[in-house]
CSV table of C-alpha atoms in Angstrom, one decimal:
chain,number,residue,atom,x,y,z
A,188,MET,CA,-3.8,-27.5,7.0
A,189,ARG,CA,-0.3,-28.2,5.7
A,190,ARG,CA,2.3,-25.5,6.1
A,191,THR,CA,2.6,-23.3,3.1
A,192,THR,CA,6.1,-23.0,1.5
A,193,LEU,CA,7.7,-20.4,-0.7
A,194,PRO,CA,5.1,-19.4,-3.4
A,195,ALA,CA,5.6,-21.5,-6.5
A,196,ALA,CA,5.7,-18.5,-8.8
A,197,LEU,CA,8.7,-17.1,-6.8
A,198,ALA,CA,10.6,-20.3,-6.1
A,199,THR,CA,10.3,-21.8,-9.6
A,200,GLY,CA,10.6,-18.5,-11.5
A,201,ALA,CA,13.7,-17.5,-9.7
A,202,LEU,CA,15.4,-20.8,-10.3
A,203,LEU,CA,14.3,-21.3,-13.9
A,204,LEU,CA,15.3,-17.9,-15.2
A,205,SER,CA,18.9,-17.8,-16.3
A,206,LEU,CA,21.2,-16.0,-13.9
A,207,THR,CA,23.8,-15.4,-16.7
A,208,GLY,CA,21.6,-13.7,-19.3
A,209,CYS,CA,21.9,-10.0,-20.1
A,210,GLY,CA,20.5,-7.8,-17.4
A,211,GLY,CA,18.1,-4.9,-17.8
A,212,GLY,CA,21.0,-2.5,-17.7
A,213,ALA,CA,23.0,-4.1,-20.5
A,214,GLU,CA,24.4,-1.7,-23.1
A,215,ALA,CA,23.2,-2.6,-26.7
A,216,ASP,CA,25.8,-0.6,-28.6
A,217,GLY,CA,28.1,1.0,-26.0
A,218,LYS,CA,26.0,4.1,-25.9
A,219,THR,CA,22.4,2.9,-25.1
A,220,VAL,CA,21.5,1.8,-21.6
A,221,THR,CA,18.1,0.2,-21.0
A,222,VAL,CA,16.8,0.3,-17.5
A,223,THR,CA,14.1,-2.2,-16.6
A,224,VAL,CA,11.6,-1.1,-13.9
A,225,GLY,CA,9.2,-3.6,-12.3
A,226,TYR,CA,6.2,-2.1,-10.7
A,227,GLN,CA,2.6,-3.0,-9.6
A,228,SER,CA,0.2,-0.6,-11.3
A,229,LYS,CA,-2.8,-1.5,-9.2
A,230,THR,CA,-0.9,-1.6,-5.9
A,231,ILE,CA,-1.4,2.1,-5.8
A,232,ASN,CA,0.7,3.0,-2.8
A,233,THR,CA,3.7,2.3,-5.0
A,234,VAL,CA,2.6,5.0,-7.6
A,235,THR,CA,5.5,7.4,-6.9
A,236,ALA,CA,7.8,4.6,-8.0
A,237,GLY,CA,5.5,3.2,-10.7
A,238,THR,CA,2.2,4.3,-12.1
A,239,LEU,CA,2.3,8.0,-11.3
A,240,LEU,CA,6.0,8.2,-11.9
A,241,ARG,CA,5.5,6.7,-15.4
A,242,ALA,CA,2.5,9.0,-16.2
A,243,LEU,CA,4.5,12.1,-15.3
A,244,GLY,CA,7.6,11.0,-17.3
A,245,SER,CA,9.8,12.1,-14.4
A,246,PHE,CA,12.3,9.3,-14.7
A,247,GLU,CA,12.7,9.7,-18.4
A,248,ARG,CA,13.4,13.4,-17.9
A,249,GLU,CA,16.0,12.7,-15.2
A,250,LEU,CA,17.7,10.2,-17.6
A,251,ARG,CA,17.7,12.6,-20.5
A,252,ALA,CA,19.5,15.1,-18.2
A,253,LEU,CA,21.9,12.4,-17.1
A,254,GLY,CA,22.5,11.4,-20.8
A,255,ARG,CA,23.5,15.0,-21.6
A,256,ARG,CA,26.1,14.8,-18.9
A,257,ASP,CA,27.6,11.4,-19.6
A,258,GLY,CA,26.9,10.9,-23.4
A,259,HIS,CA,24.7,7.9,-23.0
A,260,THR,CA,21.2,7.3,-24.4
A,261,TYR,CA,18.9,5.9,-21.7
A,262,LYS,CA,15.7,3.9,-22.3
A,263,VAL,CA,13.2,2.8,-19.7
A,264,LYS,CA,11.3,-0.5,-20.0
A,265,TRP,CA,8.3,-0.6,-17.7
A,266,GLN,CA,7.1,-4.1,-16.6
A,267,ASP,CA,3.8,-4.3,-14.7
A,268,TYR,CA,3.1,-7.1,-12.2
A,269,ALA,CA,0.2,-8.1,-9.9
A,270,THR,CA,2.4,-8.8,-6.9
A,271,GLY,CA,6.0,-8.5,-5.7
A,272,ALA,CA,7.0,-12.2,-6.2
A,273,PRO,CA,7.6,-12.1,-10.0
A,274,ILE,CA,9.5,-8.9,-9.7
A,275,THR,CA,11.9,-10.6,-7.2
A,276,ALA,CA,12.2,-13.6,-9.6
A,277,GLN,CA,13.2,-11.3,-12.4
A,278,MET,CA,15.5,-9.2,-10.3
A,279,VAL,CA,17.6,-12.2,-9.0
A,280,ALA,CA,17.8,-13.3,-12.7
A,281,GLY,CA,19.2,-9.9,-13.7
A,282,LYS,CA,16.1,-9.0,-15.8
A,283,VAL,CA,14.7,-6.2,-13.7
A,284,ASP,CA,17.0,-3.5,-12.3
A,285,ILE,CA,14.6,-1.5,-10.0
A,286,GLY,CA,11.4,-2.7,-8.5
A,287,SER,CA,8.7,-1.8,-5.9
A,288,MET,CA,6.8,-4.0,-3.5
A,289,GLY,CA,5.5,-4.4,0.0
A,290,ASP,CA,7.4,-5.0,3.2
A,291,PHE,CA,7.0,-8.8,3.4
A,292,PRO,CA,7.9,-9.2,-0.3
A,293,LEU,CA,10.9,-6.9,0.2
A,294,LEU,CA,12.3,-9.3,2.8
A,295,ILE,CA,11.7,-12.3,0.5
A,296,ASN,CA,13.5,-10.2,-2.2
A,297,SER,CA,16.5,-9.7,0.1
A,298,GLY,CA,16.5,-13.3,1.2
A,299,ARG,CA,16.3,-14.7,-2.3
A,300,GLY,CA,19.0,-12.3,-3.5
A,301,GLN,CA,21.3,-13.4,-0.7
A,302,GLN,CA,20.6,-17.1,-1.4
A,303,LEU,CA,21.3,-16.8,-5.1
A,304,ASN,CA,24.3,-14.5,-4.7
A,305,ALA,CA,22.4,-11.7,-6.4
A,306,PRO,CA,22.0,-9.3,-3.5
A,307,THR,CA,19.4,-6.4,-3.6
A,308,ARG,CA,19.2,-3.2,-1.7
A,309,LEU,CA,16.2,-1.3,-0.2
A,310,VAL,CA,16.8,2.3,-1.4
A,311,SER,CA,13.5,4.1,-0.6
A,312,VAL,CA,9.9,3.9,0.7
A,313,THR,CA,6.9,4.8,-1.4
A,314,GLY,CA,3.7,4.8,0.7
A,315,TYR,CA,3.3,3.8,4.3
A,316,ASN,CA,0.8,3.7,7.1
A,317,PRO,CA,2.2,4.0,10.7
A,318,ARG,CA,-0.4,1.6,12.2
A,319,GLY,CA,-0.9,-1.0,9.4
A,320,GLY,CA,-4.0,0.4,7.7
A,321,LEU,CA,-2.8,-0.5,4.2
A,322,ASN,CA,-4.0,-4.0,4.6
A,323,THR,CA,-7.6,-5.0,5.3
A,324,LEU,CA,-9.7,-8.2,5.7
A,325,VAL,CA,-13.0,-8.1,4.0
A,326,THR,CA,-16.0,-10.4,3.7
A,327,ARG,CA,-19.2,-10.5,1.6
A,328,PRO,CA,-21.8,-7.7,2.3
A,329,GLY,CA,-24.3,-10.2,3.6
A,330,SER,CA,-21.9,-12.3,5.6
A,331,ASP,CA,-22.7,-13.1,9.2
A,332,LEU,CA,-19.0,-12.9,10.2
A,333,ARG,CA,-18.6,-10.2,12.8
A,334,ASP,CA,-14.9,-10.4,13.8
A,335,LEU,CA,-11.8,-12.4,13.5
A,336,SER,CA,-12.9,-15.1,16.0
A,337,ASP,CA,-15.6,-16.1,13.5
A,338,LEU,CA,-12.9,-17.0,10.9
A,339,ARG,CA,-11.9,-20.2,12.8
A,340,GLY,CA,-12.3,-23.1,10.3
A,341,LYS,CA,-13.3,-20.8,7.5
A,342,GLN,CA,-11.7,-20.4,4.1
A,343,VAL,CA,-9.6,-17.2,3.6
A,344,SER,CA,-8.0,-16.0,0.4
A,345,THR,CA,-4.7,-14.1,0.5
A,346,SER,CA,-1.4,-13.9,-1.4
A,347,VAL,CA,1.0,-15.9,0.6
A,348,GLY,CA,4.2,-13.9,1.4
A,349,SER,CA,2.5,-10.6,0.8
A,350,ALA,CA,2.1,-7.7,3.3
A,351,ALA,CA,-1.6,-8.6,3.5
A,352,ASP,CA,-0.7,-12.2,4.4
A,353,GLY,CA,1.5,-10.9,7.1
A,354,THR,CA,-1.5,-8.9,8.5
A,355,LEU,CA,-3.7,-12.0,8.3
A,356,VAL,CA,-1.1,-14.1,10.2
A,357,ARG,CA,-0.6,-11.5,13.0
A,358,ALA,CA,-4.3,-10.7,13.3
A,359,LEU,CA,-5.2,-14.4,13.7
A,360,GLN,CA,-2.4,-15.0,16.2
A,361,ARG,CA,-3.8,-12.1,18.3
A,362,ALA,CA,-7.2,-13.6,18.1
A,363,GLY,CA,-5.9,-16.9,19.4
A,364,ILE,CA,-6.2,-18.7,16.0
A,365,ASP,CA,-3.4,-20.7,14.6
A,366,PRO,CA,-2.7,-19.1,11.1
A,367,GLU,CA,-1.8,-22.4,9.6
A,368,ASP,CA,-4.3,-24.9,11.1
A,369,GLY,CA,-7.0,-22.6,12.4
A,370,VAL,CA,-8.2,-21.4,9.0
A,371,ARG,CA,-8.1,-22.9,5.5
A,372,LYS,CA,-5.9,-20.4,3.7
A,373,LEU,CA,-5.9,-20.2,-0.1
A,374,ASN,CA,-2.9,-18.7,-1.9
A,375,GLN,CA,-4.4,-16.6,-4.7
A,376,GLN,CA,-3.6,-13.6,-6.8
A,377,PRO,CA,-5.6,-10.5,-5.6
A,378,ALA,CA,-8.0,-10.5,-8.6
A,379,VAL,CA,-8.6,-14.3,-8.2
A,380,GLY,CA,-9.3,-13.9,-4.5
A,381,ALA,CA,-11.7,-11.0,-5.2
A,382,SER,CA,-13.6,-13.2,-7.7
A,383,ALA,CA,-13.7,-16.1,-5.2
A,384,LEU,CA,-15.1,-13.8,-2.5
A,385,GLU,CA,-17.8,-12.5,-4.8
A,386,ALA,CA,-18.7,-16.1,-5.9
A,387,GLY,CA,-18.9,-17.2,-2.3
A,388,SER,CA,-16.2,-19.8,-2.6
A,389,VAL,CA,-14.2,-18.2,0.2
A,390,ASP,CA,-15.4,-16.6,3.4
A,391,ALA,CA,-13.0,-13.7,3.6
A,392,LEU,CA,-10.2,-12.0,1.7
A,393,SER,CA,-7.1,-10.5,3.2
A,394,GLN,CA,-5.4,-8.1,0.7
A,395,PHE,CA,-3.4,-5.0,0.2
A,396,VAL,CA,-4.0,-1.7,-1.5
A,397,ALA,CA,-6.3,-1.1,-3.4
A,398,TRP,CA,-8.4,-4.3,-3.4
A,399,PRO,CA,-10.3,-3.9,-0.1
A,400,GLY,CA,-11.2,-0.3,-0.8
A,401,LEU,CA,-12.2,-1.2,-4.4
A,402,LEU,CA,-14.5,-4.1,-3.4
A,403,ALA,CA,-16.1,-2.0,-0.6
A,404,PHE,CA,-16.7,0.9,-3.0
A,405,GLN,CA,-18.3,-1.5,-5.5
A,406,GLY,CA,-20.6,-2.9,-2.8
A,407,LYS,CA,-19.0,-6.3,-3.2
A,408,ALA,CA,-17.4,-6.5,0.3
A,409,LYS,CA,-17.5,-5.0,3.8
A,410,ALA,CA,-14.5,-4.6,6.1
A,411,LEU,CA,-14.1,-7.2,8.7
A,412,TYR,CA,-10.7,-6.3,10.2
A,413,ASP,CA,-8.8,-3.0,10.0
A,414,GLY,CA,-5.1,-3.7,9.7
A,415,ALA,CA,-4.4,-0.6,11.8
A,416,ARG,CA,-5.7,-2.6,14.8
A,417,LEU,CA,-2.2,-4.2,14.9
A,418,ASN,CA,-0.6,-0.8,15.4
A,419,LEU,CA,2.5,-2.0,13.4
A,420,PRO,CA,3.7,0.1,10.4
A,421,THR,CA,3.3,-1.3,6.9
A,422,PHE,CA,4.9,0.1,3.8
A,423,HIS,CA,6.0,-0.5,0.3
A,424,GLY,CA,9.5,0.4,-0.9
A,425,VAL,CA,11.9,0.4,-3.8
A,426,THR,CA,14.6,-2.2,-4.2
A,427,THR,CA,17.4,-2.4,-6.7
A,428,ARG,CA,19.9,-5.0,-7.7
A,429,ASP,CA,23.1,-4.3,-5.9
A,430,ALA,CA,25.2,-5.1,-9.0
A,431,PHE,CA,23.2,-2.6,-11.1
A,432,ALA,CA,23.5,0.1,-8.4
A,433,ARG,CA,27.2,-0.3,-8.2
A,434,GLN,CA,27.5,-0.2,-12.0
A,435,ARG,CA,25.0,2.6,-12.5
A,436,PRO,CA,24.8,4.6,-9.3
A,437,ALA,CA,23.8,7.8,-11.2
A,438,VAL,CA,20.8,5.9,-12.7
A,439,VAL,CA,19.6,4.8,-9.2
A,440,GLN,CA,20.0,8.4,-8.0
A,441,ALA,CA,18.1,9.6,-11.1
A,442,PHE,CA,15.2,7.2,-10.3
A,443,LEU,CA,15.0,8.4,-6.7
A,444,ALA,CA,15.1,12.1,-7.8
A,445,ALA,CA,12.2,11.3,-10.1
A,446,GLN,CA,10.4,9.6,-7.2
A,447,LEU,CA,10.9,12.7,-5.2
A,448,ASP,CA,9.3,14.7,-8.0
A,449,ALA,CA,6.4,12.4,-8.2
A,450,THR,CA,6.0,12.5,-4.4
A,451,ARG,CA,5.9,16.3,-4.5
A,452,TYR,CA,3.3,16.3,-7.3
A,453,LEU,CA,1.1,13.8,-5.4
A,454,ARG,CA,1.2,15.9,-2.2
A,455,GLU,CA,0.6,19.2,-4.0
A,456,HIS,CA,-2.1,17.9,-6.4
A,457,PRO,CA,-3.7,14.9,-4.6
A,458,LEU,CA,-6.9,14.9,-6.7
A,459,PRO,CA,-5.3,15.3,-10.1
A,460,ALA,CA,-2.7,12.6,-9.1
A,461,ALA,CA,-5.6,10.2,-8.2
A,462,GLN,CA,-7.2,10.9,-11.5
A,463,LYS,CA,-4.0,10.2,-13.4
A,464,VAL,CA,-3.6,6.9,-11.5
A,465,ALA,CA,-7.2,6.0,-12.1
A,466,LYS,CA,-6.8,6.6,-15.8
A,467,ALA,CA,-3.7,4.5,-16.0
A,468,THR,CA,-5.1,1.6,-14.0
A,469,GLY,CA,-8.8,1.6,-14.6
A,470,LEU,CA,-9.5,1.9,-10.9
A,471,PRO,CA,-12.2,4.3,-9.8
A,472,PRO,CA,-10.6,7.7,-8.9
A,473,GLU,CA,-12.7,7.6,-5.7
A,474,VAL,CA,-10.9,4.5,-4.6
A,475,VAL,CA,-7.5,5.8,-5.5
A,476,TYR,CA,-8.2,9.0,-3.5
A,477,LEU,CA,-9.2,6.9,-0.4
A,478,TYR,CA,-5.6,5.6,-0.2
A,479,ASN,CA,-3.5,8.3,-2.0
A,480,GLY,CA,-5.4,11.5,-1.3
A,481,ASP,CA,-4.8,14.3,1.2
A,482,GLY,CA,-4.7,12.5,4.6
A,483,GLY,CA,-5.4,9.2,2.8
A,484,ILE,CA,-4.6,5.8,4.2
A,485,ALA,CA,-1.1,5.9,2.6
A,486,THR,CA,1.5,8.6,3.5
A,487,PHE,CA,4.0,9.1,0.7
A,488,ASP,CA,7.5,9.8,2.0
A,489,PRO,CA,10.6,8.2,0.4
A,490,THR,CA,12.7,8.4,3.5
A,491,LEU,CA,13.8,5.2,5.3
A,492,LYS,CA,12.5,6.0,8.7
A,493,PRO,CA,13.9,4.1,11.7
A,494,ARG,CA,10.4,3.1,12.7
A,495,LEU,CA,9.7,1.4,9.4
A,496,ILE,CA,13.1,-0.4,9.4
A,497,ALA,CA,12.3,-1.6,13.0
A,498,ALA,CA,9.0,-3.0,11.8
A,499,LEU,CA,10.8,-4.7,8.9
A,500,LYS,CA,13.0,-6.5,11.4
A,501,LYS,CA,9.9,-7.7,13.3
A,502,ASP,CA,8.5,-9.1,10.0
A,503,VAL,CA,11.5,-11.5,9.6
A,504,PRO,CA,10.4,-14.0,12.3
A,505,VAL,CA,6.9,-14.2,10.8
A,506,LEU,CA,8.3,-15.1,7.4
A,507,ARG,CA,10.8,-17.5,8.8
A,508,ALA,CA,8.1,-19.3,10.8
A,509,ALA,CA,6.1,-19.8,7.6
A,510,GLU,CA,9.3,-21.1,5.9
A,511,LEU,CA,9.1,-18.3,3.3
A,512,VAL,CA,12.6,-17.0,3.8
A,513,GLY,CA,15.9,-17.8,5.4
A,514,PRO,CA,18.0,-15.5,7.4
A,515,VAL,CA,17.8,-11.8,6.4
A,516,ASP,CA,20.2,-9.1,7.4
A,517,VAL,CA,18.0,-6.1,7.3
A,518,ASN,CA,20.8,-3.7,8.2
A,519,SER,CA,22.8,-4.7,5.1
A,520,PHE,CA,19.6,-4.7,3.0
A,521,VAL,CA,18.8,-1.0,3.8
A,522,ASP,CA,20.9,1.4,1.8
A,523,ASP,CA,20.1,5.2,2.0
A,524,ARG,CA,23.1,6.5,0.2
A,525,TYR,CA,21.4,7.0,-3.1
A,526,LEU,CA,18.4,8.7,-1.6
A,527,LYS,CA,20.5,11.1,0.4
A,528,ARG,CA,22.2,12.1,-2.8
A,529,ALA,CA,18.9,12.6,-4.5
A,530,TYR,CA,17.8,15.0,-1.7
A,531,GLY,CA,20.9,17.0,-2.4
A,532,SER,CA,22.1,17.4,1.2
A,533,THR,CA,22.2,15.5,4.4
A,534,GLY,CA,20.3,18.3,6.1
A,535,ALA,CA,17.4,18.1,3.6
A,536,TYR,CA,17.2,14.3,4.1
A,537,THR,CA,17.4,14.5,7.9
A,538,LYS,CA,14.5,17.1,7.9
A,539,ALA,CA,12.4,14.8,5.7
A,540,LEU,CA,13.3,11.8,7.9
A,541,ARG,CA,11.6,13.5,10.9
A,542,ALA,CA,8.4,14.3,9.0
A,543,THR,CA,5.2,12.6,10.4
A,544,PRO,CA,1.9,11.8,8.6
A,545,PRO,CA,-0.7,14.5,8.5
A,546,ALA,CA,-3.9,13.9,10.6
A,547,PRO,CA,-6.7,12.4,8.4
A,548,THR,CA,-9.7,14.7,7.9
A,549,SER,CA,-13.3,14.2,6.9
A,550,GLN,CA,-13.7,15.1,3.2
A,551,LEU,CA,-16.4,15.2,0.6
A,552,TRP,CA,-15.9,15.1,-3.1
A,553,LEU,CA,-18.9,16.6,-4.9
A,554,LYS,CA,-19.9,15.8,-8.5
A,555,GLY,CA,-18.6,18.3,-11.0
A,556,GLU,CA,-15.9,19.6,-8.7
A,557,ASN,CA,-12.1,19.1,-9.0
A,558,ARG,CA,-11.4,19.5,-5.3
A,559,THR,CA,-12.5,18.0,-2.1
A,560,ARG,CA,-14.0,19.8,0.8
A,561,SER,CA,-12.5,19.2,4.3
A,562,PHE,CA,-14.4,19.3,7.6
A,563,ARG,CA,-13.1,19.4,11.1
A,564,THR,CA,-15.3,16.5,12.3
A,565,PRO,CA,-17.4,13.7,10.9
A,566,ASP,CA,-20.5,15.6,12.3
A,567,GLU,CA,-19.7,18.6,10.2
A,568,LEU,CA,-19.3,16.4,7.1
A,569,LEU,CA,-22.7,14.7,7.8
A,570,ARG,CA,-24.5,18.1,8.2
A,571,PHE,CA,-23.1,19.3,4.9
A,572,ALA,CA,-23.8,15.9,3.2
A,573,ARG,CA,-27.4,15.9,4.4
A,574,THR,CA,-28.2,19.0,2.3
A,575,HIS,CA,-26.1,17.9,-0.7
A,576,ARG,CA,-27.0,14.2,-1.0
A,577,ASP,CA,-27.6,14.3,-4.7
A,578,ARG,CA,-24.2,15.9,-5.4
A,579,ILE,CA,-22.0,13.6,-3.4
A,580,ARG,CA,-19.4,11.7,-5.4
A,581,ALA,CA,-17.6,10.3,-2.4
A,582,GLY,CA,-17.2,11.0,1.3
A,583,TYR,CA,-14.3,10.0,3.5
A,584,VAL,CA,-14.1,9.8,7.3
A,585,PRO,CA,-11.4,8.7,9.7
A,586,ASP,CA,-11.9,5.8,12.0
A,587,ALA,CA,-12.4,7.3,15.5
A,588,ALA,CA,-10.0,4.7,17.0
A,589,THR,CA,-7.4,3.9,14.4
A,590,GLY,CA,-7.5,6.9,12.1
A,591,THR,CA,-7.9,4.8,9.0
A,592,LEU,CA,-9.8,6.7,6.4
A,593,TRP,CA,-12.9,5.0,5.0
A,594,TYR,CA,-16.0,5.8,2.9
A,595,ALA,CA,-18.6,7.7,4.8
A,596,ASP,CA,-21.5,5.6,3.4
A,597,ARG,CA,-19.6,2.3,4.1
A,598,ALA,CA,-18.5,3.2,7.6
A,599,VAL,CA,-20.0,1.9,10.8
A,600,TRP,CA,-21.5,4.9,12.6
A,601,VAL,CA,-21.9,5.2,16.4
A,602,GLU,CA,-23.9,7.8,18.2
A,603,ASP,CA,-22.0,8.7,21.3
A,604,GLY,CA,-24.0,11.4,23.2
A,605,SER,CA,-24.2,14.4,20.9
A,606,ARG,CA,-21.3,13.1,18.7
A,607,LEU,CA,-21.3,10.8,15.7
A,608,ARG,CA,-18.2,8.7,15.2
A,609,ALA,CA,-17.2,6.6,12.2
A,610,PHE,CA,-15.4,3.2,12.2
A,611,VAL,CA,-14.0,1.0,9.4
A,612,THR,CA,-15.4,-2.2,11.0
A,613,PRO,CA,-18.1,-3.4,13.4
A,614,ALA,CA,-15.3,-4.7,15.6
A,615,ASN,CA,-13.7,-1.3,15.9
A,616,ALA,CA,-17.1,0.2,16.8
A,617,ARG,CA,-17.8,-2.5,19.4
A,618,THR,CA,-14.5,-1.8,21.0
A,619,TRP,CA,-15.3,1.8,21.3
A,620,LYS,CA,-18.8,1.2,22.6
A,621,ALA,CA,-17.4,-1.1,25.3
A,622,SER,CA,-15.7,1.8,26.9
A,623,HIS,CA,-18.4,4.4,26.2
A,624,PRO,CA,-21.7,3.4,27.9
A,625,GLY,CA,-24.8,4.6,26.1
A,626,ALA,CA,-23.1,4.7,22.7
A,627,ARG,CA,-25.1,2.9,20.0
A,628,THR,CA,-24.6,1.8,16.4
A,629,VAL,CA,-26.7,3.7,13.8
A,630,SER,CA,-27.1,3.4,10.0
A,631,TYR,CA,-25.5,6.0,7.7
A,632,ALA,CA,-29.0,7.2,6.8
A,633,THR,CA,-29.8,7.7,10.5
A,634,ALA,CA,-26.4,9.4,11.1
A,635,LEU,CA,-27.3,11.9,8.3
A,636,LYS,CA,-30.7,12.5,9.7
A,637,GLU,CA,-29.5,13.1,13.3
A,638,SER,CA,-26.5,15.3,12.2
A,639,GLY,CA,-28.9,18.2,11.8
């Protein structure tokens, strides 16, 4: 397979767009300022800087308050994209002022900005997973693929340059498969790749939130590889044009204050937040909650944690090896000044910086209820579910090895003595069984039956 170069949509889009046109922050009449925000509505671990933020109207409220102080009228133009590449193209052209995207696209954003003398800055994080669980490889429900080693010579769909592509590359390398020549990689938009998987024209799909969970929920895919096996943080973040931030620092601070408001709302009202995002995107609320709910796969925390920045630095060589980006100075790309101001004090930011993700818990969402029920262990969830089968809307259990939350009825169950443990993938379950003699795989139905 030939080495894949910079995605066409990014390379050509960035160069064809005029670099001298009016930017998103241009004033129309000296009093009105339009702020253009690029976001990915269906990449739902960016919702605190996109879909949920928009639904709550938090940014508009912050801008009205700013306008009362400085005499300007602020307008927000929301632009929805499927991936981060077109957001970067528009940013380096001065057409988008603030955008959100995954860790790999963020580095491409920084690299392209440097290359075209239109630098950008990473100013906050939206959602992250400390082990990498935001990205998953899936295959068809009836596929005989059992683990990564079976992908050798197979056709795999991903979005080149995305966080999910980074997971695919690293996972293949760990499995001893050359990510360029060992598989036949197709560069496709997430929706196109999902359709290709369903049609059988590709063997596997490596994608980011929320595509793997959506396809599994719909019964169109099963998990093959849990990105948390890499034990490397993955995250999405907010980037802004440096020129815009210097010209309108108060607007950037207002955006981050609004993001903090949306983050608080999501933490305090996880189920209503999931329902708002579901309504705005058309995604099933059960899928949104898997990622964004209480103890979900994504932890929402705007702070630029050292561990995440260290992971970003480790991503640079991967992108450079694939010839997707040139040199990237991560230290100069990361800028926490605006976020610290949004927090109001250095002490408040420092305290938030030290926060760690909550432990995932087993949960059931019953039909007709606007809350989820939490259980201390998967066994307890199963015992409750066994007597409430007809009322279950969705069940969630953490992987016993990686902690990644997954659907109870889609998980791989292992009976280990008197305990029942859940896993996202058969490979995770096999790894567990290898060190726990006597443990055996059972079906969800059997797990329910034996939980009593």
